[in-house]
Short mmCIF file of C-alpha atoms in Angstrom, two decimals:
data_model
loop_
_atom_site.label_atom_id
_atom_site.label_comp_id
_atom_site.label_asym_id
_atom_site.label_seq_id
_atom_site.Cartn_x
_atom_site.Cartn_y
_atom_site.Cartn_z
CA UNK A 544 83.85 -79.49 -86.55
CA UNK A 545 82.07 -76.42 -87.99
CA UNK A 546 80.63 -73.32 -86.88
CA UNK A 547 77.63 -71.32 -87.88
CA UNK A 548 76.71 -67.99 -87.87
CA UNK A 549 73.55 -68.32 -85.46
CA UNK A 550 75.48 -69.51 -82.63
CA UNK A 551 76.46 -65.51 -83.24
CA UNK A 552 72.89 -63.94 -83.54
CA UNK A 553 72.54 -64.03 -86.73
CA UNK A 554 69.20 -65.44 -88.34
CA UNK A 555 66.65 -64.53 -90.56
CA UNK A 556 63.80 -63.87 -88.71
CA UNK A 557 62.64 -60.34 -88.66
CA UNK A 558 63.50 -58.63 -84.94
CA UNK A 559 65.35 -61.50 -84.04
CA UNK A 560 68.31 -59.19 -82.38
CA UNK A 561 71.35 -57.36 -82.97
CA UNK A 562 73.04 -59.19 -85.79
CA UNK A 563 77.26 -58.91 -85.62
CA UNK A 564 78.97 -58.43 -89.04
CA UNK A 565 80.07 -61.20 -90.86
CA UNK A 566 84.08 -59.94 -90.89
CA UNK A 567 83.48 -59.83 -86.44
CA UNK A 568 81.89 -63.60 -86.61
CA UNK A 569 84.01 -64.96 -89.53
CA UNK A 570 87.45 -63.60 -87.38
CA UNK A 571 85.86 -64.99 -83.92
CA UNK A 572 85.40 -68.43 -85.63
CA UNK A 573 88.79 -68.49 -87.02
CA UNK A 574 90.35 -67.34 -83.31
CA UNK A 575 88.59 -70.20 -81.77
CA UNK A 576 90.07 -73.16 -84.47
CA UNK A 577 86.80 -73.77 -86.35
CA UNK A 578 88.08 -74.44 -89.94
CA UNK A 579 84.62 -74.37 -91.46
CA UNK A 580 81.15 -72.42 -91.45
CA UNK A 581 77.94 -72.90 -92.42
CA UNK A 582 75.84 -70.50 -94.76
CA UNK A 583 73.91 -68.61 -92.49
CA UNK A 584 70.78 -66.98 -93.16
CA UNK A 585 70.44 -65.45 -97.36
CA UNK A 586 72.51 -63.08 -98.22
CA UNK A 587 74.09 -62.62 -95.09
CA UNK A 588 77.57 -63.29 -96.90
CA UNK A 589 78.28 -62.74 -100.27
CA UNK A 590 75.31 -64.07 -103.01
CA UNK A 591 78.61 -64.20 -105.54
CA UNK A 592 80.46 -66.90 -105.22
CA UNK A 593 83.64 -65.42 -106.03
CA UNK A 594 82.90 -62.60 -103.18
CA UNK A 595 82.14 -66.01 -100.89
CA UNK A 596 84.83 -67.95 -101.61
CA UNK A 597 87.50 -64.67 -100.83
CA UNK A 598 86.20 -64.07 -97.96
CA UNK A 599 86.01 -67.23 -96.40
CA UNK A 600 89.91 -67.74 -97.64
CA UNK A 601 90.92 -64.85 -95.77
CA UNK A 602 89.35 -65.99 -92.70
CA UNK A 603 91.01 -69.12 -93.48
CA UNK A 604 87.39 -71.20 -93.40
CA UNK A 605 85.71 -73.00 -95.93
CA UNK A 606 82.16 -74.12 -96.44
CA UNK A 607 80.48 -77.05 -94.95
CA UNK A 608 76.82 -75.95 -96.17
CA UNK A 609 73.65 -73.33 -95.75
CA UNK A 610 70.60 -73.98 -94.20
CA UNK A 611 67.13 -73.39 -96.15
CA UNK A 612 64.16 -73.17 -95.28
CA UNK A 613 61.06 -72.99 -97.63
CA UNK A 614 57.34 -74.15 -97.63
CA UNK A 615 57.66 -77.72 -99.28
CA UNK A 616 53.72 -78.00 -98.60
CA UNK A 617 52.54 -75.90 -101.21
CA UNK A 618 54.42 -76.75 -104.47
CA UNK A 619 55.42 -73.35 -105.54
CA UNK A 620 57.68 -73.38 -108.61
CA UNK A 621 59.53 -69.72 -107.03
CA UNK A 622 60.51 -72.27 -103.43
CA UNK A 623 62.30 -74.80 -105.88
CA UNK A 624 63.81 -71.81 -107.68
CA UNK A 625 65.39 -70.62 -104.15
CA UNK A 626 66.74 -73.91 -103.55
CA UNK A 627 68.26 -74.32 -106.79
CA UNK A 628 69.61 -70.52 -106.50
CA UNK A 629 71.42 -71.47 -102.97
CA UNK A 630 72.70 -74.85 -103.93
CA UNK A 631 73.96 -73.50 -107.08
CA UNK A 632 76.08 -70.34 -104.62
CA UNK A 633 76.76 -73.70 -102.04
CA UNK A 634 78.42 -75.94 -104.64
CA UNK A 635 80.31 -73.50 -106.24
CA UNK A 636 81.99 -71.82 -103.10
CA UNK A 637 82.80 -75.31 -102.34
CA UNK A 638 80.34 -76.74 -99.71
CA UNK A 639 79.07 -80.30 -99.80
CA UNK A 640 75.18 -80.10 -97.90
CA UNK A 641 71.83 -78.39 -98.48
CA UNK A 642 70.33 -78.40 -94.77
CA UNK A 643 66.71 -78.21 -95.62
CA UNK A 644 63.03 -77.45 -93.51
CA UNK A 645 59.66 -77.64 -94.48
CA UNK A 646 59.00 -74.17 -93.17
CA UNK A 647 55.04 -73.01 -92.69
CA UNK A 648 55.39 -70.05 -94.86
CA UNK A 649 54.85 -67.67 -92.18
CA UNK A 650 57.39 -65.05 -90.19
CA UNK A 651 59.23 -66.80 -87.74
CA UNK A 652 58.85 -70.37 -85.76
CA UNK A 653 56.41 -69.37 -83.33
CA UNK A 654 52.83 -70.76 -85.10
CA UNK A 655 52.87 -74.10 -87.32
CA UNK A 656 49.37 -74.29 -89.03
CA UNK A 657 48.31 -78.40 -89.23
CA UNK A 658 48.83 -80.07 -93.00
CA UNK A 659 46.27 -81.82 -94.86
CA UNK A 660 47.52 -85.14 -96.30
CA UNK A 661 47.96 -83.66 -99.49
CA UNK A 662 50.16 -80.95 -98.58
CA UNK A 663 52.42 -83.66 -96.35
CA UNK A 664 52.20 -85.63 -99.91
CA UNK A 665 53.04 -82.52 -101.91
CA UNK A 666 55.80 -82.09 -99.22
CA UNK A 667 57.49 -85.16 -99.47
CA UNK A 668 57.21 -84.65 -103.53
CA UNK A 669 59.16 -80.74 -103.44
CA UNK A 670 61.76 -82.21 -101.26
CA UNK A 671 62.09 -85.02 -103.61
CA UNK A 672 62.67 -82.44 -106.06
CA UNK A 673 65.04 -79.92 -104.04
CA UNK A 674 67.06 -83.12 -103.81
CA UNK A 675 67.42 -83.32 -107.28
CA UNK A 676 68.09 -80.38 -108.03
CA UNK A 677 70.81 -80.07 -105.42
CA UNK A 678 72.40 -83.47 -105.93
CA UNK A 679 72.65 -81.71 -110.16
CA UNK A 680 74.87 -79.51 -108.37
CA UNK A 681 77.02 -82.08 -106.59
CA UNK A 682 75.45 -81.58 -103.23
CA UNK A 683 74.05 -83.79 -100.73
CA UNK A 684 70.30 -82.76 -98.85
CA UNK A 685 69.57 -83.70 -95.62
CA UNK A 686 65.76 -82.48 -93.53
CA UNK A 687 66.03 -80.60 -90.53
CA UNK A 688 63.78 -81.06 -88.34
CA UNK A 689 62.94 -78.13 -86.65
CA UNK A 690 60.89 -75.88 -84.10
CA UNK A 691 57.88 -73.69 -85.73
CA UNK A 692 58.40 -76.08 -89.35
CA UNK A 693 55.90 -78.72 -90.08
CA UNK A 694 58.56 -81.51 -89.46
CA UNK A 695 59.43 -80.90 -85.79
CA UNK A 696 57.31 -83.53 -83.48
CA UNK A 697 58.68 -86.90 -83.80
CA UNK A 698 55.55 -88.45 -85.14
CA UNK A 699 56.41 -86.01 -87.73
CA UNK A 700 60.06 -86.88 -87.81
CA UNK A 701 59.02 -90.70 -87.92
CA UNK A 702 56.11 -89.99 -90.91
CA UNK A 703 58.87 -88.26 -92.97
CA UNK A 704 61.51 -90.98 -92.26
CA UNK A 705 58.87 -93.65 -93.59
CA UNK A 706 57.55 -91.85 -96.61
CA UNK A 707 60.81 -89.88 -98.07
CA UNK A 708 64.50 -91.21 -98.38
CA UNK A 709 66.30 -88.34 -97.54
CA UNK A 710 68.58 -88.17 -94.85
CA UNK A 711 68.06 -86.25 -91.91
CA UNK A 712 70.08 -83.33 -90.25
CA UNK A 713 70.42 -84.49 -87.11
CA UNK A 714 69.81 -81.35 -84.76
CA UNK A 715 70.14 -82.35 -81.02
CA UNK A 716 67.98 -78.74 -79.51
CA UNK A 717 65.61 -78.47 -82.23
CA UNK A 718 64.79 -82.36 -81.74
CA UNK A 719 64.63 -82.19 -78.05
CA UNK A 720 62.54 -79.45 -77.83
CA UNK A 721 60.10 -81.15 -80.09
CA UNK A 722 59.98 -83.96 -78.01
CA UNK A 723 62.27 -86.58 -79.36
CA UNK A 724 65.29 -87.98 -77.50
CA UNK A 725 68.21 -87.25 -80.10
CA UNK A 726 70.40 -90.23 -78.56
CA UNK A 727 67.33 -92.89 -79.31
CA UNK A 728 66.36 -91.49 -82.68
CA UNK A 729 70.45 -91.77 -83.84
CA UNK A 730 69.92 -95.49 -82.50
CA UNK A 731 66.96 -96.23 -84.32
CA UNK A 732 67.92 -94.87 -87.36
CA UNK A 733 71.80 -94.78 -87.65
CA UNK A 734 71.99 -95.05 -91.48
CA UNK A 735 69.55 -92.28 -91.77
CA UNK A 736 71.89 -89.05 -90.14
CA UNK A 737 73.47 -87.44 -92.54
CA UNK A 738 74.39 -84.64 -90.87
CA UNK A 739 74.91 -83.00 -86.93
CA UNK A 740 73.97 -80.04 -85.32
CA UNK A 741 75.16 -80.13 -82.34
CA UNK A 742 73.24 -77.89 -79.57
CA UNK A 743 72.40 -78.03 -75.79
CA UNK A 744 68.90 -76.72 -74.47
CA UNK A 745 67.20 -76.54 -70.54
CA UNK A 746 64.99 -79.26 -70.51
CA UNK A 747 62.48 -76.71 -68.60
CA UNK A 748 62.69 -74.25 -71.30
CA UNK A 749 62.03 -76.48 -74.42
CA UNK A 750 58.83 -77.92 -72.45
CA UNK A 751 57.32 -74.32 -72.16
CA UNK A 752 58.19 -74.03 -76.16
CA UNK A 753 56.63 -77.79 -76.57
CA UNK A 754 53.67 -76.70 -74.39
CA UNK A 755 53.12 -73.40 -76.22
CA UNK A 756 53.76 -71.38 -72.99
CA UNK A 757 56.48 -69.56 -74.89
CA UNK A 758 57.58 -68.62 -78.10
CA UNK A 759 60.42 -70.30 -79.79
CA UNK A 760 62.05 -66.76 -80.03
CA UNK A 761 61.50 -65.39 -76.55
CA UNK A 762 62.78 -69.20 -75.15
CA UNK A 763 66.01 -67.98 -77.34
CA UNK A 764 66.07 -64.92 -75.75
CA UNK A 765 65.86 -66.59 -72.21
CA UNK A 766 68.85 -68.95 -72.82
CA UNK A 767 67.23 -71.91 -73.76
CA UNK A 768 70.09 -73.04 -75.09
CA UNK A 769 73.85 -73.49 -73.70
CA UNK A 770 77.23 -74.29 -74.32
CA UNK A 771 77.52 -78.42 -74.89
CA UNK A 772 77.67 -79.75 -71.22
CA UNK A 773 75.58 -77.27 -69.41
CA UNK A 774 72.19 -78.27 -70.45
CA UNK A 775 70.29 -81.44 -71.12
CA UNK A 776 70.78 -83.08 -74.01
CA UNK A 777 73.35 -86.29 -73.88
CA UNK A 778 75.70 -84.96 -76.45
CA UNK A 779 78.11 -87.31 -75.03
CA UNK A 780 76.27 -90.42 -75.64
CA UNK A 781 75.25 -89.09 -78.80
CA UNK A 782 79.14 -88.30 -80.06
CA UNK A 783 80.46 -92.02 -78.76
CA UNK A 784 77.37 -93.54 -80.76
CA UNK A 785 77.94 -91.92 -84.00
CA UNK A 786 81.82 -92.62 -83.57
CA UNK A 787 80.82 -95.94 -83.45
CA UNK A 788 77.82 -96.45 -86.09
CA UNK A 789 81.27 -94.86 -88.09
CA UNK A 790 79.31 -91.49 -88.90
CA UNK A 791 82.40 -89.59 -90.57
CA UNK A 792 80.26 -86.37 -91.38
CA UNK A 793 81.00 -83.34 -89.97
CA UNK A 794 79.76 -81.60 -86.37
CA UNK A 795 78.15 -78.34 -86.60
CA UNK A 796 78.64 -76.06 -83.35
CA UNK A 797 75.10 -74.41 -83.33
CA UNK A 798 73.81 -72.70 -80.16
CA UNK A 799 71.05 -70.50 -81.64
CA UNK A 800 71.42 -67.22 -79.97
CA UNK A 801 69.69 -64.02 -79.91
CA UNK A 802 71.98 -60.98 -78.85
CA UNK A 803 69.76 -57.84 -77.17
CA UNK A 804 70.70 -53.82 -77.36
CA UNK A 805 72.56 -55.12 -74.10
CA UNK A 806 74.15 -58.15 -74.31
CA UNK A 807 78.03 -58.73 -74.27
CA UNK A 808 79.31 -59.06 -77.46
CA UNK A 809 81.56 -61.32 -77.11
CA UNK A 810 79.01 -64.15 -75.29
CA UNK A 811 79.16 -66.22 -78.94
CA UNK A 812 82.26 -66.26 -78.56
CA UNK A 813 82.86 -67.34 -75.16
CA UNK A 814 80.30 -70.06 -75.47
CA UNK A 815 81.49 -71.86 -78.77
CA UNK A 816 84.69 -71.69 -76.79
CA UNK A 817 82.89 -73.63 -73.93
CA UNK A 818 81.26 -76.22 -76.38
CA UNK A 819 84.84 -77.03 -78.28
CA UNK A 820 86.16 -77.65 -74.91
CA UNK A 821 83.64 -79.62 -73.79
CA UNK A 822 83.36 -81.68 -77.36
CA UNK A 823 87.39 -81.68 -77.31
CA UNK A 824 87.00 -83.38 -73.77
CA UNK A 825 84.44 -85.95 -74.53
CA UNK A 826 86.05 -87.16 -78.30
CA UNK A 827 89.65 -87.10 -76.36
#
């Protein structure tokens, strides 16, 4: 089991919230018994990987892999560049997965322009070549599907499954709230998950995002998503089937959060502690 730095506030999108510093998230991780981290948004820890590797060795972590997310659609030369840039700083501070998303190009996760066929083809061809150039590295890539990017309805998750061969980050919120049941995809396609996010979401909530009656960052900023056990998603049913179809990756602890001029700072920290017990109580 992993951690990441969102379940702390901390993304990329501009005016998402007050963001904690990495030494107050890397410590909290480390007091709850998470061994390993995720990335977090670019440059948010050190861009060396020297500076990356020392600091996760003093928080006694180490590095599972980074999410990134970049417009596959248009082809850009400067997007693959990125990619090979962060897989380059993953591999060599030790981590094993590039956790990529076909973002839209645009600020944030709130409007998803439609794709011509072309782009979708010219899509499927960058990741195609992100994989490449991450698996140079000695790194695995697996697609996230995910709100506001132009893989997040599961007619979308299902077109990408049939007309690419990467694996897919399983991500149990972002796939609810597009409208796929995490449990049956994981069923349908066992061989296909090559890695977990686990999250919990209110079923109400993610149907206001799905509806476009909300944002994607104000539902964030309402709570859409809870500690694992307190919201709707079957994480259970989900954990005993992957134990089963013998998934040995790893289990990411993400509960996207978004921390306001008011909020406790130490809620991240009392809800991964919620989730562990409730994943600790479930695998036991």
């Amino acid at each position: 089991m992993a951690g990441a730095p969102i379940s702390w506030g901390v993304c990329e999108v501009p005016g998402w919230g007050n963001v904690l510093d990495p030494k107050t998230v890397l410590e909290e991780m480390t007091s709850l018994g998470l061994q390993a981290t995720e990335l977090g948004p670019p440059d948010y820890l050190p861009a060396q990987p020297d500076e990356l590797r020392k600091l996760l060795d003093e928080h006694g972590l180490s590095l599972v892999g980074g999410f990134l997310a970049v417009p596959l659609h248009t082809g850009e030369q400067s997007d693959v560049d990125e990619a090979d840039r962060v897989a380059a700083l993953l591999a060599a501070a030790g981590a094993e997965v590039l956790v990529l998303a076909a973002a839209t190009g645009l600020d944030g996760y709130d409007e998803r322009p439609a794709l011509t066929d072309d782009q979708w083809r010219t899509l499927i061809d960058t990741a195609a070549v992100i994989r490449d150039k991450a698996a140079a590295h000695g790194l695995r890539t697996v697609l996230h599907p995910h709100v506001g990017t132009h893989v997040e309805r599961t007619a979308e998750v299902e077109r990408f499954l049939a007309d690419s061969d990467l694996p897919l980050c399983l991500d149990t919120g972002h796939l609810l709230i597009g409208g796929t049941d995490p449990v049956e995809l994981a069923r349908r396609f066992p061989e296909r998950i090559g890695h977990v996010h686990l999250k919990d979401v209110r079923a109400d909530i993610a149907a206001t995002v799905r509806d476009g009656d909300i944002g994607y960052m104000a539902a964030v900023q309402q709570r859409m998503y809870v500690p694992l056990g307190d919201g709707d998603v079957d994480v259970a049913a989900l954990v005993a089937f992957l134990r089963d179809a013998g998934y040995t990756g790893w289990y990411v602890l993400e509960q996207d959060t978004a921390l306001g001029d008011d909020s406790p700072l130490d809620t991240p920290v009392r809800d991964t502690a919620r989730s562990l017990a409730h994943l600790t109580h479930i695998t036991a």
